[in-house]
Amino acid sequence: MVQEFDKVGVVGLGAMGAGIAEVFARAGFMVTGVEIDAEALERGRGHVRKSLSKAVQKGKLTEEEQDSILGRIAFETAREELRDADFVVEAVPERMDLKRDVFTDLDRICPPGTILATNTSSLSVTEIAALTGRPGKVVGLHFFNPAPVMKLAEVISTVSTSPGTIEVVSEVAKRIGKTPVAVTDRAGFVANALLVPYINDAIRVYERRIASREEIDTAITKAAGLPMGPLTLADLVGLDVCLAVMDVLWEEFREPRYVAAPLLRRMVAAGLLGRKSGGGFYGYSGADTPAEDLPGGRLAQIVRNREEEFDLADMLLAPHLDDAMRMISEATPAPTTSTPPCGSAADTRRGRPSCSKNGEPSGSPRSCSRSSTPG
């Protein structure tokens, strides 16, 4: 039996949650966004309006389309408003106590057939699923920031997730214009297990004064053809998110590779989280960030002048590629059908990979079919 649905809930309307709500509404789904109080709700509404307004200014949406999308999102402060939702995505901060509170409530409020998804980027989906009485219908659906722009979505299964649930969630991801990649529940999943240690390596290089932040970012954008360097990317992702992922990787694998850079931990403690806090490795107050003086140590000079066989880009990319090769050798599903989170690379003469960009997905139907097979 196949059942159609179009009612989606999103719990947590921070920058990511608001982006997820926008993505579903753009695809024609009726969305109920829930926040903890009126103040947080207005912030979430503001995130959505700001994002849609930018799209209108860039000519990607008309004002009529913007109004239509906003009309498909109901903003609420009571989780009970999700009692008739067919599919709910949780996007609250990365704390297990908050996840526990949300999933316990959702399991009580939502019908038994409702699929519950977590957007966690670092916590165990298995542990979250075990908080409910429907582990077969709990799955990870990991979006990337900014959700309306990034095409990749990881669909994370646990040992309890039913095959029917994975099939439905993968189809949902396609219907909202994403490229789903099915992965198992392991620390960092696939994308963050590759991406965040690469960012952490760049932070270590910066902390050791081997290169300035501009040198680090420019080395990668020029050598690998990426749209931004690792320190700019860290600010976009959020330094707190990077630290959370590194800590989870360390807890699971206990390898030196996964020890968070001390500078990363200090910056998070100081509230320097990147774009969302107004400052990280760069400033985001509206004024241009002045360029730093170049480090003058001997190691910095060796790297800058290429006195050895390797250069700065090699130093940053080699461990990243090694991680990818190890993941493949361990038979962990890798994102072979989508653009890796690192973007694209071109310099094959130096042994660097070349990743092609995906085409735009076609169609964005409003409703999605779902198997009624019990979880």
Tab-separated table of C-alpha atoms in Angstrom:
chain	number	residue	atom	x	y	z
A	1	MET	CA	0.000	0.000	0.000
A	2	VAL	CA	1.290	3.438	-0.916
A	3	GLN	CA	0.262	6.550	0.985
A	4	GLU	CA	0.748	10.161	-0.116
A	5	PHE	CA	1.644	12.930	2.288
A	6	ASP	CA	2.593	16.571	2.271
A	7	LYS	CA	2.632	17.630	5.938
A	8	VAL	CA	6.133	18.182	7.280
A	9	GLY	CA	7.294	19.436	10.668
A	10	VAL	CA	10.611	21.087	11.545
A	11	VAL	CA	11.608	21.412	15.201
A	12	GLY	CA	14.202	24.137	15.750
A	13	LEU	CA	14.317	27.217	13.534
A	14	GLY	CA	17.877	28.408	13.877
A	15	ALA	CA	19.774	29.138	10.682
A	16	MET	CA	19.802	25.461	9.688
A	17	GLY	CA	16.264	24.595	10.780
A	18	ALA	CA	14.819	27.666	9.084
A	19	GLY	CA	16.696	26.707	5.920
A	20	ILE	CA	15.257	23.192	6.070
A	21	ALA	CA	11.734	24.575	6.506
A	22	GLU	CA	12.303	26.826	3.490
A	23	VAL	CA	13.534	23.906	1.379
A	24	PHE	CA	10.416	21.844	2.070
A	25	ALA	CA	8.087	24.803	1.505
A	26	ARG	CA	9.812	25.617	-1.797
A	27	ALA	CA	9.131	22.035	-2.887
A	28	GLY	CA	5.417	22.428	-2.192
A	29	PHE	CA	5.133	20.736	1.195
A	30	MET	CA	2.993	22.244	3.944
A	31	VAL	CA	5.433	22.942	6.773
A	32	THR	CA	4.945	23.548	10.479
A	33	GLY	CA	8.029	25.085	12.074
A	34	VAL	CA	8.249	24.870	15.859
A	35	GLU	CA	10.457	26.851	18.247
A	36	ILE	CA	10.762	26.919	22.003
A	37	ASP	CA	9.297	30.401	22.570
A	38	ALA	CA	7.941	33.458	20.755
A	39	GLU	CA	11.300	35.224	20.606
A	40	ALA	CA	13.067	32.241	19.016
A	41	LEU	CA	10.116	31.811	16.676
A	42	GLU	CA	10.435	35.366	15.387
A	43	ARG	CA	14.149	34.843	14.812
A	44	GLY	CA	13.322	31.743	12.797
A	45	ARG	CA	10.712	33.597	10.777
A	46	GLY	CA	13.305	36.303	10.160
A	47	HIS	CA	15.818	33.718	8.870
A	48	VAL	CA	13.294	32.472	6.325
A	49	ARG	CA	12.230	35.951	5.216
A	50	LYS	CA	15.838	37.096	4.835
A	51	SER	CA	16.759	34.060	2.748
A	52	LEU	CA	13.739	34.417	0.474
A	53	SER	CA	14.293	38.164	0.114
A	54	LYS	CA	17.840	37.526	-1.088
A	55	ALA	CA	16.495	35.068	-3.643
A	56	VAL	CA	14.047	37.706	-4.897
A	57	GLN	CA	16.801	40.332	-5.118
A	58	LYS	CA	18.934	37.923	-7.163
A	59	GLY	CA	16.055	37.218	-9.522
A	60	LYS	CA	15.749	33.581	-8.471
A	61	LEU	CA	12.227	34.056	-7.081
A	62	THR	CA	9.383	36.435	-7.834
A	63	GLU	CA	7.633	38.252	-5.006
A	64	GLU	CA	4.558	36.127	-5.691
A	65	GLU	CA	6.598	32.930	-5.298
A	66	GLN	CA	8.112	34.293	-2.090
A	67	ASP	CA	4.636	34.970	-0.675
A	68	SER	CA	3.477	31.506	-1.727
A	69	ILE	CA	6.408	29.822	0.007
A	70	LEU	CA	5.857	31.817	3.203
A	71	GLY	CA	2.177	30.911	3.052
A	72	ARG	CA	3.087	27.231	3.237
A	73	ILE	CA	4.978	27.635	6.542
A	74	ALA	CA	3.094	27.834	9.834
A	75	PHE	CA	5.187	29.126	12.743
A	76	GLU	CA	4.274	27.644	16.135
A	77	THR	CA	5.620	27.334	19.678
A	78	ALA	CA	3.742	24.147	20.629
A	79	ARG	CA	5.029	20.767	19.493
A	80	GLU	CA	1.463	19.474	19.710
A	81	GLU	CA	0.878	21.271	16.401
A	82	LEU	CA	2.807	18.389	14.825
A	83	ARG	CA	0.183	15.832	15.813
A	84	ASP	CA	-0.873	15.234	12.185
A	85	ALA	CA	2.579	15.544	10.584
A	86	ASP	CA	3.687	12.732	8.282
A	87	PHE	CA	7.386	13.553	8.476
A	88	VAL	CA	9.302	15.576	11.080
A	89	VAL	CA	12.878	16.846	10.969
A	90	GLU	CA	14.586	17.820	14.235
A	91	ALA	CA	17.171	20.616	13.947
A	92	VAL	CA	17.873	21.718	17.526
A	93	PRO	CA	21.440	22.359	18.796
A	94	GLU	CA	23.893	19.469	19.075
A	95	ARG	CA	23.143	18.416	22.652
A	96	MET	CA	21.819	14.978	23.454
A	97	ASP	CA	19.658	16.290	26.298
A	98	LEU	CA	17.840	18.564	23.842
A	99	LYS	CA	17.469	15.748	21.306
A	100	ARG	CA	16.114	13.485	24.033
A	101	ASP	CA	13.488	16.037	25.001
A	102	VAL	CA	12.395	16.556	21.392
A	103	PHE	CA	12.219	12.906	20.364
A	104	THR	CA	10.435	11.829	23.523
A	105	ASP	CA	7.797	14.477	22.796
A	106	LEU	CA	7.532	13.662	19.105
A	107	ASP	CA	7.149	9.943	19.818
A	108	ARG	CA	4.237	10.774	22.108
A	109	ILE	CA	2.607	13.398	19.880
A	110	CYS	CA	2.970	12.063	16.334
A	111	PRO	CA	1.025	9.128	14.856
A	112	PRO	CA	2.836	5.755	14.827
A	113	GLY	CA	3.410	5.994	11.085
A	114	THR	CA	5.202	9.351	11.215
A	115	ILE	CA	8.869	9.201	10.230
A	116	LEU	CA	11.159	11.128	12.591
A	117	ALA	CA	14.454	12.453	11.236
A	118	THR	CA	17.360	14.124	13.012
A	119	ASN	CA	19.622	16.632	11.303
A	120	THR	CA	22.452	15.899	13.736
A	121	SER	CA	25.918	16.360	12.315
A	122	SER	CA	27.767	14.511	15.049
A	123	LEU	CA	25.577	12.629	17.537
A	124	SER	CA	24.618	8.952	17.349
A	125	VAL	CA	21.419	8.404	15.364
A	126	THR	CA	21.198	4.951	16.931
A	127	GLU	CA	21.104	6.459	20.413
A	128	ILE	CA	18.474	8.984	19.336
A	129	ALA	CA	16.304	6.267	17.754
A	130	ALA	CA	16.465	4.235	20.963
A	131	LEU	CA	14.738	7.107	22.792
A	132	THR	CA	11.537	6.307	20.907
A	133	GLY	CA	9.121	3.435	20.580
A	134	ARG	CA	9.562	3.478	16.788
A	135	PRO	CA	13.306	2.979	16.102
A	136	GLY	CA	12.507	1.543	12.677
A	137	LYS	CA	11.060	4.902	11.644
A	138	VAL	CA	13.877	7.093	12.965
A	139	VAL	CA	16.618	8.145	10.569
A	140	GLY	CA	19.312	10.752	10.130
A	141	LEU	CA	18.748	13.358	7.422
A	142	HIS	CA	21.827	15.548	7.464
A	143	PHE	CA	21.579	18.782	5.469
A	144	PHE	CA	24.508	21.096	4.820
A	145	ASN	CA	24.697	24.833	5.399
A	146	PRO	CA	23.086	26.777	3.824
A	147	ALA	CA	20.299	24.225	3.359
A	148	PRO	CA	18.527	26.031	0.474
A	149	VAL	CA	21.777	26.039	-1.541
A	150	MET	CA	23.722	22.871	-0.750
A	151	LYS	CA	22.568	19.851	-2.755
A	152	LEU	CA	24.035	17.010	-0.698
A	153	ALA	CA	21.951	15.290	1.987
A	154	GLU	CA	23.173	12.298	3.976
A	155	VAL	CA	20.530	9.683	4.806
A	156	ILE	CA	21.823	7.839	7.867
A	157	SER	CA	20.488	4.430	8.820
A	158	THR	CA	20.904	2.581	12.103
A	159	VAL	CA	20.806	-1.142	12.826
A	160	SER	CA	17.106	-0.650	13.588
A	161	THR	CA	16.002	1.518	10.656
A	162	SER	CA	13.615	-0.293	8.326
A	163	PRO	CA	14.521	-0.480	4.619
A	164	GLY	CA	11.171	1.122	3.803
A	165	THR	CA	12.035	4.161	5.909
A	166	ILE	CA	15.360	4.646	4.133
A	167	GLU	CA	13.627	4.344	0.770
A	168	VAL	CA	11.016	6.944	1.674
A	169	VAL	CA	13.497	9.422	3.142
A	170	SER	CA	15.782	9.096	0.122
A	171	GLU	CA	12.796	9.813	-2.104
A	172	VAL	CA	11.857	12.815	0.041
A	173	ALA	CA	15.398	14.157	-0.353
A	174	LYS	CA	15.123	13.880	-4.130
A	175	ARG	CA	11.726	15.589	-4.142
A	176	ILE	CA	13.171	18.621	-2.360
A	177	GLY	CA	16.013	18.868	-4.854
A	178	LYS	CA	18.757	17.168	-2.854
A	179	THR	CA	21.170	14.403	-3.808
A	180	PRO	CA	20.776	11.720	-1.122
A	181	VAL	CA	23.741	9.596	-0.071
A	182	ALA	CA	22.927	6.558	2.073
A	183	VAL	CA	25.442	6.035	4.894
A	184	THR	CA	25.573	4.039	8.091
A	185	ASP	CA	25.608	5.506	11.581
A	186	ARG	CA	29.277	6.138	12.332
A	187	ALA	CA	30.998	9.128	13.892
A	188	GLY	CA	30.986	12.006	11.423
A	189	PHE	CA	29.016	9.891	8.925
A	190	VAL	CA	30.862	10.432	5.595
A	191	ALA	CA	30.972	14.131	4.764
A	192	ASN	CA	31.970	15.453	8.183
A	193	ALA	CA	34.377	12.573	8.799
A	194	LEU	CA	36.257	13.851	5.748
A	195	LEU	CA	35.584	17.565	5.930
A	196	VAL	CA	36.094	18.502	9.582
A	197	PRO	CA	39.523	16.874	10.126
A	198	TYR	CA	40.640	18.732	6.987
A	199	ILE	CA	39.445	21.985	8.567
A	200	ASN	CA	41.116	21.010	11.840
A	201	ASP	CA	44.422	20.433	10.013
A	202	ALA	CA	44.209	23.923	8.522
A	203	ILE	CA	43.589	25.393	11.975
A	204	ARG	CA	46.684	23.585	13.282
A	205	VAL	CA	48.790	25.021	10.450
A	206	TYR	CA	47.460	28.480	11.248
A	207	GLU	CA	48.004	28.015	14.989
A	208	ARG	CA	51.635	26.992	14.426
A	209	ARG	CA	52.183	30.165	12.346
A	210	ILE	CA	53.225	28.169	9.295
A	211	ALA	CA	51.015	30.381	7.139
A	212	SER	CA	48.567	33.244	7.462
A	213	ARG	CA	44.825	32.625	7.124
A	214	GLU	CA	44.860	34.227	3.666
A	215	GLU	CA	47.776	32.033	2.551
A	216	ILE	CA	45.999	28.903	3.770
A	217	ASP	CA	42.713	29.710	2.060
A	218	THR	CA	44.337	30.915	-1.157
A	219	ALA	CA	46.552	27.822	-1.393
A	220	ILE	CA	43.508	25.569	-1.418
A	221	THR	CA	41.305	27.632	-3.709
A	222	LYS	CA	44.098	27.934	-6.287
A	223	ALA	CA	45.549	24.425	-6.057
A	224	ALA	CA	42.300	22.464	-5.798
A	225	GLY	CA	39.824	24.803	-7.462
A	226	LEU	CA	37.571	24.939	-4.408
A	227	PRO	CA	35.123	27.824	-3.924
A	228	MET	CA	36.560	28.699	-0.509
A	229	GLY	CA	39.464	27.775	1.708
A	230	PRO	CA	39.236	25.736	4.936
A	231	LEU	CA	39.271	28.664	7.370
A	232	THR	CA	36.537	30.521	5.487
A	233	LEU	CA	34.617	27.246	5.388
A	234	ALA	CA	35.079	26.765	9.134
A	235	ASP	CA	33.484	30.162	9.724
A	236	LEU	CA	30.567	29.190	7.485
A	237	VAL	CA	30.020	25.795	9.110
A	238	GLY	CA	30.429	27.184	12.622
A	239	LEU	CA	33.445	26.572	14.814
A	240	ASP	CA	31.246	25.073	17.509
A	241	VAL	CA	29.960	22.498	15.014
A	242	CYS	CA	33.520	21.699	13.936
A	243	LEU	CA	34.573	21.187	17.545
A	244	ALA	CA	31.557	18.964	18.276
A	245	VAL	CA	32.374	16.744	15.298
A	246	MET	CA	36.054	16.489	16.248
A	247	ASP	CA	35.140	15.504	19.800
A	248	VAL	CA	32.763	12.794	18.540
A	249	LEU	CA	35.418	11.449	16.168
A	250	TRP	CA	37.928	11.362	19.031
A	251	GLU	CA	35.504	9.569	21.334
A	252	GLU	CA	34.842	6.868	18.744
A	253	PHE	CA	38.303	6.299	17.255
A	254	ARG	CA	40.796	7.607	19.866
A	255	GLU	CA	43.355	8.410	17.164
A	256	PRO	CA	45.680	11.474	17.261
A	257	ARG	CA	44.255	12.451	13.878
A	258	TYR	CA	41.004	13.370	15.609
A	259	VAL	CA	42.287	15.551	18.446
A	260	ALA	CA	40.750	19.016	18.095
A	261	ALA	CA	43.243	21.818	17.548
A	262	PRO	CA	43.720	23.773	20.801
A	263	LEU	CA	43.020	27.033	18.964
A	264	LEU	CA	39.653	25.679	17.792
A	265	ARG	CA	38.657	24.867	21.362
A	266	ARG	CA	39.800	28.282	22.633
A	267	MET	CA	37.915	30.164	19.934
A	268	VAL	CA	34.688	28.298	20.714
A	269	ALA	CA	35.154	29.019	24.432
A	270	ALA	CA	35.559	32.721	23.557
A	271	GLY	CA	32.346	32.734	21.533
A	272	LEU	CA	34.141	33.193	18.209
A	273	LEU	CA	31.970	30.787	16.225
A	274	GLY	CA	32.258	32.224	12.721
A	275	ARG	CA	29.615	33.986	10.682
A	276	LYS	CA	26.756	33.300	13.068
A	277	SER	CA	28.542	35.079	15.931
A	278	GLY	CA	29.935	37.905	13.803
A	279	GLY	CA	33.537	36.752	13.995
A	280	GLY	CA	35.777	33.732	13.691
A	281	PHE	CA	38.913	33.517	11.601
A	282	TYR	CA	37.512	36.502	9.729
A	283	GLY	CA	35.231	39.349	10.812
A	284	TYR	CA	31.609	39.639	9.666
A	285	SER	CA	30.574	42.996	11.081
A	286	GLY	CA	30.333	44.571	7.647
A	287	ALA	CA	33.845	46.011	7.517
A	288	ASP	CA	36.590	44.284	5.547
A	289	THR	CA	38.915	42.120	7.632
A	290	PRO	CA	42.453	43.518	7.317
A	291	ALA	CA	45.033	41.124	5.929
A	292	GLU	CA	47.426	39.607	8.446
A	293	ASP	CA	51.174	40.000	8.435
A	294	LEU	CA	52.919	36.950	7.008
A	295	PRO	CA	54.460	34.609	9.593
A	296	GLY	CA	58.233	34.971	9.651
A	297	GLY	CA	59.404	31.678	11.153
A	298	ARG	CA	61.800	29.329	9.359
A	299	LEU	CA	59.145	26.677	8.687
A	300	ALA	CA	56.825	29.333	7.254
A	301	GLN	CA	59.632	30.488	4.946
A	302	ILE	CA	60.360	26.926	3.798
A	303	VAL	CA	56.713	26.333	2.927
A	304	ARG	CA	56.192	29.767	1.353
A	305	ASN	CA	59.355	29.529	-0.778
A	306	ARG	CA	58.787	25.855	-1.642
A	307	GLU	CA	62.247	24.874	-0.512
A	308	GLU	CA	61.134	21.252	-0.148
A	309	GLU	CA	59.211	18.889	-2.422
A	310	PHE	CA	55.838	19.747	-0.862
A	311	ASP	CA	53.938	22.994	-0.581
A	312	LEU	CA	51.149	24.337	1.615
A	313	ALA	CA	48.357	22.797	-0.455
A	314	ASP	CA	50.062	19.389	-0.285
A	315	MET	CA	50.349	19.720	3.476
A	316	LEU	CA	46.609	20.366	3.790
A	317	LEU	CA	45.238	18.018	1.129
A	318	ALA	CA	47.383	14.895	1.599
A	319	PRO	CA	45.849	13.838	4.959
A	320	HIS	CA	42.380	14.636	3.566
A	321	LEU	CA	42.911	12.296	0.610
A	322	ASP	CA	44.384	9.668	2.916
A	323	ASP	CA	41.199	9.786	5.015
A	324	ALA	CA	39.106	9.237	1.886
A	325	MET	CA	41.200	6.289	0.756
A	326	ARG	CA	41.011	4.711	4.189
A	327	MET	CA	37.247	5.142	4.245
A	328	ILE	CA	36.964	3.410	0.885
A	329	SER	CA	39.214	0.576	2.039
A	330	GLU	CA	36.996	0.079	5.081
A	331	ALA	CA	34.031	-0.355	2.709
A	332	THR	CA	32.200	2.600	4.206
A	333	PRO	CA	29.722	3.972	1.637
A	334	ALA	CA	31.323	6.999	0.019
A	335	PRO	CA	29.535	9.833	-1.841
A	336	THR	CA	30.466	8.572	-5.304
A	337	THR	CA	27.287	9.884	-6.943
A	338	SER	CA	27.442	13.410	-5.610
A	339	THR	CA	29.885	16.253	-5.337
A	340	PRO	CA	32.057	15.682	-2.239
A	341	PRO	CA	31.759	18.366	0.447
A	342	CYS	CA	35.244	19.541	-0.480
A	343	GLY	CA	33.917	20.758	-3.845
A	344	SER	CA	35.948	20.064	-6.973
A	345	ALA	CA	39.628	19.704	-7.730
A	346	ALA	CA	41.489	19.940	-10.981
A	347	ASP	CA	45.275	19.637	-10.818
A	348	THR	CA	45.657	16.012	-11.890
A	349	ARG	CA	49.335	16.527	-12.692
A	350	ARG	CA	49.994	16.710	-8.979
A	351	GLY	CA	47.813	13.726	-8.136
A	352	ARG	CA	44.829	15.673	-6.898
A	353	PRO	CA	41.320	14.347	-7.636
A	354	SER	CA	38.870	15.904	-10.027
A	355	CYS	CA	35.264	16.080	-8.828
A	356	SER	CA	32.504	17.168	-11.166
A	357	LYS	CA	29.518	19.256	-10.182
A	358	ASN	CA	26.037	17.756	-10.245
A	359	GLY	CA	23.374	19.047	-12.552
A	360	GLU	CA	20.287	20.687	-11.161
A	361	PRO	CA	17.629	18.190	-10.052
A	362	SER	CA	14.490	18.192	-12.122
A	363	GLY	CA	11.046	18.694	-10.671
A	364	SER	CA	9.889	19.458	-7.176
A	365	PRO	CA	6.537	17.711	-6.636
A	366	ARG	CA	4.577	18.704	-3.631
A	367	SER	CA	3.750	15.321	-2.196
A	368	CYS	CA	5.759	12.156	-1.674
A	369	SER	CA	4.616	8.559	-1.580
A	370	ARG	CA	5.359	6.513	1.496
A	371	SER	CA	5.163	2.810	2.141
A	372	SER	CA	2.944	1.848	5.053
A	373	THR	CA	5.235	-1.023	6.002
A	374	PRO	CA	5.549	-0.857	9.803
A	375	GLY	CA	8.953	0.061	11.208
